[in-house]
C-alpha cells in the first residue's frame, strides 16, 4: 500500500492568498510588522498573466516608489500614444480637448511619451523579489481548495494541495488563521468559498497577443515607439490596443460590459476581431515589420475581467479582506487594474496592522476594511460616465462634453 500524502500544517495571524500586485503590496506592508504572516500563490514565479501591461499614472507612481526605475529600468518601456475614435479623439475635432495632444490623420497623438508598460510576467516577478528582500514568508505552488470558518476557535481552516512547477502533486496543506486576504484574481477561490451568496461580478472580455519585431527591423526601430488605442467599432464600448513593451507590442481587443451587464460581443467574435486587428497592424507596419509570436492564433489568449460597476458594493465574511481583481475593482476602459490592486492590497495591510494593535476581532477588521474601500470605490464608480460617452454618436457626445459641470 502506498503511504498517504504528507500534510503541511501552519498557524498564522494573516494569510495572503495570491502574490500578484495586490498580494505583493499587502505582503510588503506587513513584512516586519511583527505579525505572523504567510503569503502563498498557486503558481511558481515567474509566471505569465494575461494583461494589457500598461501602467496608469497611479501605478507608475507606486512602482517607482518601490524602486522599479532605479533597479530594473530594462523592464520598462515608454511610448507616445495614438488614439482614434475615442471620446478624446472625437472631441478634439470639435475643439473640446485640452493640451498635450496633436492631430494626425484623423487621430490624435500624445505630445509626450505618456504611456509606460511593464510585462506582467516581469512586473509580478519583480514585486515578489521585493517581498523576498523584506523577508516575507512565501510559498509557491500552493493552491487553495477549501475554506471553512471554525466557529469554536474563531479561525478559518484553509486547505489545499501543493504542486511542483510541472504540476505534479506533492502533498496537502492545512492553514489555520483568523484573517485571510484574498488577492487570488478574477476567479478568486477565497471570494467564492467565503461568501457563496455574493452576487457574481460583471465580466468584461479581453484578448492578448504579443507581436515581436523581425531581427531585420530591430536596428531601424524608432527610438520612441508609438502605442495605439483605437475604437474601431462605432456604437460599441469595444476597443483595440497595441502597446509598446520591451521587445515588441502587447496587442488585443477589449469588450466592455455596460451598466446592465450586457456585452457587445461574444468570445468567438472577440477572437475574430483580434485576428482582424493583428492583420491591420501587420498591414500598417508593412507586413514584414511585425510577426505574431509562434506564427499562429493559439498565441491569442482571452480572459474574463471582473469589472467595477456603479452598483458594486464591497462585501465579505468575517476575517476576509478581498483586494485587486478578487474584489472586482478593475476598469479596463480607463486602464485601471494594477493601480487599484496595489492600492487595495496596501489598504488591507494598513487596516490589519492597526486593527490587530487595537485588538479588533476578525469581523471588525473586515468591516473596517470594507468601509474604507467603499469610500474609494464610490470615487472609482463615477468614472463610468466615460464609458457611456464612448457609445454616443457625435451629436450626443458634443452635447455631453459641452454641458456645464
Coordinates of C-alpha atoms in Angstrom, one line a residue:
X1 CA 0.0 0.0 0.0
X2 CA 1.2 3.5 -0.8
X3 CA 1.7 5.9 2.1
X4 CA -0.8 8.7 2.5
X5 CA 0.4 12.1 1.2
X6 CA 2.2 14.1 3.9
X7 CA 0.4 17.3 5.1
X8 CA 2.0 20.6 5.8
X9 CA 0.3 22.4 8.7
X10 CA 0.7 26.1 9.6
X11 CA -0.9 28.5 12.1
X12 CA -0.6 32.2 11.2
X13 CA -2.2 35.5 12.1
X14 CA -2.6 36.6 8.5
X15 CA -2.8 34.5 5.3
X16 CA -2.4 36.3 2.0
X17 CA -3.6 34.2 -1.0
X18 CA -2.2 35.4 -4.3
X19 CA 1.0 37.2 -5.0
X20 CA 0.1 39.4 -7.9
X21 CA 0.2 43.2 -7.3
X22 CA -2.4 43.2 -4.6
X23 CA -0.9 40.4 -2.6
X24 CA 2.6 41.7 -3.0
X25 CA 1.6 45.2 -1.9
X26 CA -0.1 43.7 1.2
X27 CA 2.8 41.4 1.9
X28 CA 5.4 44.1 1.7
X29 CA 3.4 46.4 4.0
X30 CA 3.0 43.6 6.6
X31 CA 6.6 42.2 6.4
X32 CA 8.4 43.2 9.5
X33 CA 5.2 44.3 11.3
X34 CA 5.6 41.7 14.0
X35 CA 2.6 39.7 12.8
X36 CA 2.9 36.1 11.8
X37 CA 2.2 36.4 8.0
X38 CA 2.2 33.8 5.3
X39 CA 1.7 34.6 1.6
X40 CA 1.1 31.9 -1.0
X41 CA 0.3 31.5 -4.7
X42 CA -0.8 28.5 -6.7
X43 CA 1.8 29.4 -9.4
X44 CA 5.5 29.2 -9.4
X45 CA 7.1 32.5 -10.4
X46 CA 8.0 33.9 -12.9
X47 CA 4.6 33.1 -14.5
X48 CA 2.6 34.7 -17.2
X49 CA -0.5 36.8 -16.6
X50 CA -2.9 37.9 -19.3
X51 CA -2.9 41.7 -19.1
X52 CA -2.5 44.8 -21.3
X53 CA 0.8 45.6 -19.5
X54 CA 0.0 49.3 -19.4
X55 CA 0.6 51.2 -16.1
X56 CA -1.8 54.0 -15.3
X57 CA -0.3 57.1 -13.6
X58 CA -1.2 55.8 -10.1
X59 CA 0.5 52.5 -10.7
X60 CA 3.6 54.3 -12.3
X61 CA 4.0 56.3 -9.1
X62 CA 3.6 53.3 -6.8
X63 CA 6.1 51.1 -8.6
X64 CA 8.6 53.9 -9.0
X65 CA 8.3 54.5 -5.2
X66 CA 9.3 50.8 -4.8
X67 CA 12.4 51.4 -7.0
X68 CA 11.5 49.8 -10.3
X69 CA 13.1 52.6 -12.4
X70 CA 16.3 52.6 -10.4
X71 CA 16.8 48.8 -10.0
X72 CA 15.3 47.4 -13.3
X73 CA 14.9 50.1 -15.9
X74 CA 15.2 47.5 -18.7
X75 CA 11.8 46.1 -17.7
X76 CA 10.0 49.3 -18.7
X77 CA 9.0 50.8 -22.0
X78 CA 7.7 54.4 -22.6
X79 CA 5.9 55.4 -25.8
X80 CA 3.7 58.0 -27.2
X81 CA 0.0 57.1 -27.6
X82 CA -2.1 57.4 -30.7
X83 CA -5.9 57.4 -30.1
X84 CA -8.5 57.0 -32.8
X85 CA -12.3 57.0 -32.4
X86 CA -12.2 57.6 -28.7
X87 CA -14.1 60.4 -26.8
X88 CA -10.9 62.3 -26.6
X89 CA -10.1 62.0 -30.3
X90 CA -13.6 62.8 -31.4
X91 CA -13.8 65.7 -29.0
X92 CA -10.5 67.1 -30.4
X93 CA -12.2 67.5 -33.8
X94 CA -14.7 69.8 -32.1
X95 CA -12.0 71.7 -30.2
X96 CA -13.2 70.3 -26.9
X97 CA -9.9 68.8 -25.6
X98 CA -7.1 70.3 -23.7
X99 CA -3.4 70.5 -24.3
X100 CA -1.0 67.6 -24.8
X101 CA -2.4 66.1 -28.0
X102 CA -1.6 66.7 -31.7
X103 CA -4.0 66.0 -34.6
X104 CA -2.6 63.5 -37.1
X105 CA -4.6 61.9 -40.0
X106 CA -8.0 61.6 -38.2
X107 CA -6.4 60.6 -34.9
X108 CA -4.6 62.3 -32.0
X109 CA -1.1 61.7 -30.8
X110 CA 0.2 62.5 -27.4
X111 CA 3.0 65.1 -27.4
X112 CA 5.0 63.2 -24.8
X113 CA 5.9 59.5 -24.1
X114 CA 2.9 59.3 -21.7
X115 CA 2.4 55.5 -21.8
X116 CA 4.5 53.3 -19.6
X117 CA 4.4 49.5 -19.8
X118 CA 5.9 46.6 -18.0
X119 CA 5.2 43.0 -19.0
X120 CA 3.2 41.4 -16.2
X121 CA 5.5 38.4 -16.3
X122 CA 8.3 40.7 -15.3
X123 CA 6.4 43.1 -13.0
X124 CA 4.9 40.4 -10.8
X125 CA 8.2 38.6 -10.5
X126 CA 9.9 41.9 -9.6
X127 CA 7.3 42.6 -6.9
X128 CA 7.8 39.1 -5.5
X129 CA 11.5 39.7 -5.3
X130 CA 10.8 42.9 -3.3
X131 CA 8.7 40.8 -0.9
X132 CA 11.6 38.3 -0.6
X133 CA 14.0 41.2 0.2
X134 CA 11.7 42.2 3.0
X135 CA 11.8 38.6 4.2
X136 CA 8.1 38.0 3.7
X137 CA 7.3 34.2 4.3
X138 CA 6.1 32.9 0.9
X139 CA 5.1 29.6 -0.6
X140 CA 4.6 28.8 -4.3
X141 CA 2.6 26.0 -5.9
X142 CA 0.1 26.1 -3.0
X143 CA -3.4 26.1 -4.4
X144 CA -6.4 26.7 -2.0
X145 CA -9.1 24.1 -2.5
X146 CA -11.4 24.7 0.6
X147 CA -12.1 27.4 3.1
X148 CA -14.2 26.9 6.3
X149 CA -14.9 29.1 9.3
X150 CA -14.4 27.3 12.6
X151 CA -16.9 29.0 14.9
X152 CA -15.4 27.3 18.0
X153 CA -11.9 28.8 17.6
X154 CA -12.9 31.8 15.5
X155 CA -10.5 30.9 12.8
X156 CA -10.5 30.0 9.1
X157 CA -9.4 26.5 8.2
X158 CA -7.7 26.8 4.8
X159 CA -6.8 23.6 2.9
X160 CA -5.3 22.8 -0.4
X161 CA -2.7 21.0 -2.5
X162 CA 1.0 21.7 -3.1
X163 CA 2.3 21.1 -6.7
X164 CA 5.6 21.3 -8.4
X165 CA 6.3 23.7 -11.2
X166 CA 5.4 20.9 -13.6
X167 CA 2.1 20.4 -11.9
X168 CA 3.0 17.2 -10.1
X169 CA 1.1 16.8 -6.7
X170 CA 3.5 16.8 -3.7
X171 CA 1.3 16.9 -0.6
X172 CA -1.5 18.7 1.0
X173 CA -1.5 21.7 3.4
X174 CA -3.8 23.0 6.2
X175 CA -3.5 26.5 7.5
X176 CA -5.4 28.0 10.5
X177 CA -5.8 31.7 10.6
X178 CA -8.2 34.4 11.8
X179 CA -7.6 36.7 8.7
X180 CA -7.4 35.8 5.0
X181 CA -6.6 38.5 2.4
X182 CA -8.0 37.3 -0.9
X183 CA -5.7 38.5 -3.7
X184 CA -6.2 35.5 -5.9
X185 CA -7.5 37.2 -9.0
X186 CA -10.6 37.1 -11.2
X187 CA -11.6 33.5 -10.3
X188 CA -11.0 34.1 -6.6
X189 CA -11.4 30.9 -4.6
X190 CA -11.4 33.0 -1.4
X191 CA -14.3 35.1 -2.7
X192 CA -16.3 32.2 -3.9
X193 CA -15.9 30.0 -0.8
X194 CA -16.1 32.6 1.9
X195 CA -19.3 34.1 0.6
X196 CA -21.2 31.9 -1.9
X197 CA -24.2 34.3 -1.7
X198 CA -22.2 37.3 -3.0
X199 CA -23.5 38.2 -6.5
X200 CA -21.2 37.3 -9.3
X201 CA -19.3 40.4 -10.6
X202 CA -19.9 41.7 -14.1
X203 CA -17.4 40.4 -16.6
X204 CA -15.7 42.2 -19.5
X205 CA -13.9 40.2 -22.2
X206 CA -10.4 40.9 -23.5
X207 CA -7.7 39.2 -25.6
X208 CA -4.0 39.5 -25.7
X209 CA -1.2 38.5 -28.2
X210 CA 2.4 39.6 -28.2
X211 CA 3.9 40.7 -31.5
X212 CA 7.6 40.9 -31.9
X213 CA 9.8 42.7 -34.5
X214 CA 11.8 40.8 -37.1
X215 CA 15.5 40.9 -36.5
X216 CA 15.9 42.8 -39.7
X217 CA 13.7 45.6 -38.3
X218 CA 15.3 45.8 -34.9
X219 CA 18.1 48.2 -36.0
X220 CA 15.7 50.5 -37.7
X221 CA 13.1 50.6 -34.9
X222 CA 12.0 54.0 -33.7
X223 CA 13.9 55.5 -30.8
X224 CA 10.5 56.2 -29.2
X225 CA 7.8 53.6 -30.2
X226 CA 4.2 54.5 -30.7
X227 CA 1.4 52.7 -29.0
X228 CA -2.2 52.7 -30.3
X229 CA -5.7 52.8 -28.8
X230 CA -8.4 52.5 -31.4
X231 CA -12.2 52.4 -31.2
X232 CA -12.9 50.7 -34.4
X233 CA -16.5 49.7 -33.9
X234 CA -18.9 52.7 -33.7
X235 CA -21.6 52.5 -31.1
X236 CA -19.8 49.9 -29.0
X237 CA -17.7 50.2 -25.9
X238 CA -15.1 48.0 -27.6
X239 CA -11.6 49.0 -28.4
X240 CA -8.3 47.6 -29.7
X241 CA -4.8 48.3 -28.5
X242 CA -1.2 47.9 -29.4
X243 CA 1.0 48.9 -26.5
X244 CA 4.8 49.0 -27.0
X245 CA 6.5 46.7 -24.4
X246 CA 10.2 45.7 -24.1
X247 CA 10.8 43.5 -27.1
X248 CA 7.7 44.2 -29.1
X249 CA 4.0 45.0 -28.7
X250 CA 1.1 43.8 -26.5
X251 CA -1.9 43.7 -28.7
X252 CA -5.5 42.9 -28.0
X253 CA -9.2 43.8 -28.0
X254 CA -11.4 44.6 -25.0
X255 CA -15.2 44.4 -24.9
X256 CA -16.7 46.4 -22.0
X257 CA -19.8 45.4 -20.2
X258 CA -22.5 48.1 -19.9
X259 CA -24.5 49.2 -16.8
X260 CA -27.0 46.5 -17.4
X261 CA -24.4 43.7 -17.6
X262 CA -24.6 43.2 -21.3
X263 CA -21.5 42.6 -23.5
X264 CA -21.5 44.0 -27.1
X265 CA -19.8 40.8 -28.5
X266 CA -19.2 37.1 -27.6
X267 CA -16.0 35.2 -27.2
X268 CA -15.9 33.9 -30.8
X269 CA -16.4 37.5 -32.1
X270 CA -13.6 38.7 -29.8
X271 CA -11.1 36.2 -31.3
X272 CA -12.1 37.2 -34.8
X273 CA -11.8 40.9 -34.1
X274 CA -8.4 40.2 -32.6
X275 CA -7.2 38.5 -35.7
X276 CA -8.5 41.4 -37.8
X277 CA -6.7 43.8 -35.6
X278 CA -3.4 41.9 -35.9
X279 CA -3.9 41.9 -39.7
X280 CA -4.4 45.7 -39.6
X281 CA -1.3 46.2 -37.6
X282 CA 0.8 44.0 -39.9
X283 CA -0.5 45.9 -42.9
X284 CA 0.2 49.3 -41.3
X285 CA 3.7 48.0 -40.4
X286 CA 4.3 46.8 -44.0
X287 CA 3.6 43.2 -43.2
X288 CA 7.3 42.4 -42.5
X289 CA 7.8 44.7 -39.7
X290 CA 6.0 42.6 -37.1
X291 CA 5.2 39.0 -36.7
X292 CA 2.9 37.1 -34.2
X293 CA 4.7 35.0 -31.7
X294 CA 5.0 31.4 -33.0
X295 CA 3.0 32.5 -36.1
X296 CA -0.3 31.0 -35.0
X297 CA -3.5 32.2 -33.5
X298 CA -3.1 29.9 -30.5
X299 CA -1.0 32.7 -29.0
X300 CA -4.1 34.8 -28.8
X301 CA -5.2 34.4 -25.2
X302 CA -8.5 35.5 -23.7
X303 CA -9.7 36.4 -20.3
X304 CA -12.8 37.5 -18.4
X305 CA -12.3 40.6 -16.2
X306 CA -14.4 41.3 -13.1
X307 CA -15.1 45.0 -13.5
X308 CA -16.1 47.7 -11.1
X309 CA -19.7 48.8 -11.6
X310 CA -22.0 51.6 -10.5
X311 CA -23.7 49.0 -8.2
X312 CA -20.5 47.4 -6.8
X313 CA -20.7 47.1 -3.0
X314 CA -17.6 45.5 -1.3
X315 CA -18.8 42.8 1.0
X316 CA -17.2 39.7 2.5
X317 CA -17.3 37.4 5.5
X318 CA -15.7 37.9 9.0
X319 CA -11.9 37.9 8.7
X320 CA -11.9 38.0 4.8
X321 CA -10.5 41.0 3.0
X322 CA -10.7 41.0 -0.8
X323 CA -8.3 43.1 -2.9
X324 CA -7.5 43.7 -6.5
X325 CA -9.3 41.6 -9.1
X326 CA -10.8 39.4 -6.4
X327 CA -12.7 42.5 -5.2
X328 CA -13.8 43.4 -8.8
X329 CA -12.0 46.7 -8.8
X330 CA -10.9 46.7 -12.4
X331 CA -11.9 49.3 -15.0
X332 CA -10.3 48.2 -18.3
X333 CA -11.9 51.2 -20.1
X334 CA -9.8 53.6 -18.1
X335 CA -6.8 51.2 -17.8
X336 CA -7.2 50.9 -14.0
X337 CA -6.3 47.5 -12.7
X338 CA -2.8 47.3 -11.4
X339 CA -3.0 50.6 -9.6
X340 CA -6.2 49.5 -7.8
X341 CA -4.7 46.2 -6.9
X342 CA -1.6 47.8 -5.4
X343 CA -3.8 50.4 -3.6
X344 CA -6.3 47.9 -2.2
X345 CA -3.6 45.5 -1.1
X346 CA -1.8 48.2 0.8
X347 CA -5.1 49.4 2.3
X348 CA -5.8 45.9 3.6
X349 CA -2.3 45.7 5.2
X350 CA -2.9 49.1 7.0
X351 CA -6.3 48.1 8.3
X352 CA -4.9 44.7 9.6
X353 CA -1.8 46.2 11.2
X354 CA -3.8 48.9 13.0
X355 CA -6.8 46.7 13.8
X356 CA -4.7 44.0 15.4
X357 CA -2.9 46.6 17.5
X358 CA -6.4 47.8 18.7
X359 CA -7.4 44.2 19.4
X360 CA -10.2 44.1 16.8
X361 CA -11.9 40.8 16.1
X362 CA -11.8 39.3 12.6
X363 CA -15.4 40.6 11.9
X364 CA -14.5 44.1 12.9
X365 CA -11.3 44.0 10.7
X366 CA -13.4 43.1 7.7
X367 CA -16.0 45.7 8.4
X368 CA -13.4 48.4 8.8
X369 CA -11.6 47.5 5.6
X370 CA -14.9 47.4 3.7
X371 CA -15.8 50.8 4.9
X372 CA -12.5 52.3 3.8
X373 CA -12.5 50.5 0.5
X374 CA -16.1 51.6 -0.2
X375 CA -15.1 55.3 0.0
X376 CA -12.5 54.7 -2.8
X377 CA -14.9 52.5 -4.8
X378 CA -17.5 55.3 -4.9
X379 CA -15.0 57.6 -6.5
X380 CA -13.9 55.0 -9.0
X381 CA -17.5 54.2 -9.9
X382 CA -18.1 57.8 -11.1
X383 CA -15.6 57.2 -13.9
X384 CA -18.2 55.0 -15.6
X385 CA -19.6 58.2 -17.2
X386 CA -16.7 58.0 -19.7
X387 CA -17.8 54.5 -20.7
X388 CA -21.3 55.8 -21.5
X389 CA -19.8 58.5 -23.7
X390 CA -18.0 56.0 -25.9
X391 CA -21.3 54.7 -27.2
X392 CA -22.7 58.1 -28.1
X393 CA -22.9 59.5 -31.6
X394 CA -21.0 62.7 -32.3
X395 CA -24.0 64.9 -31.8
X396 CA -24.8 63.5 -28.4
X397 CA -21.1 63.5 -27.5
X398 CA -20.7 67.2 -28.3
X399 CA -23.7 68.0 -26.1
X400 CA -22.5 65.9 -23.2
X401 CA -18.9 67.3 -23.3
X402 CA -20.2 70.9 -23.6
X403 CA -22.6 70.6 -20.6
X404 CA -21.5 72.8 -17.7
X405 CA -20.1 70.8 -14.8

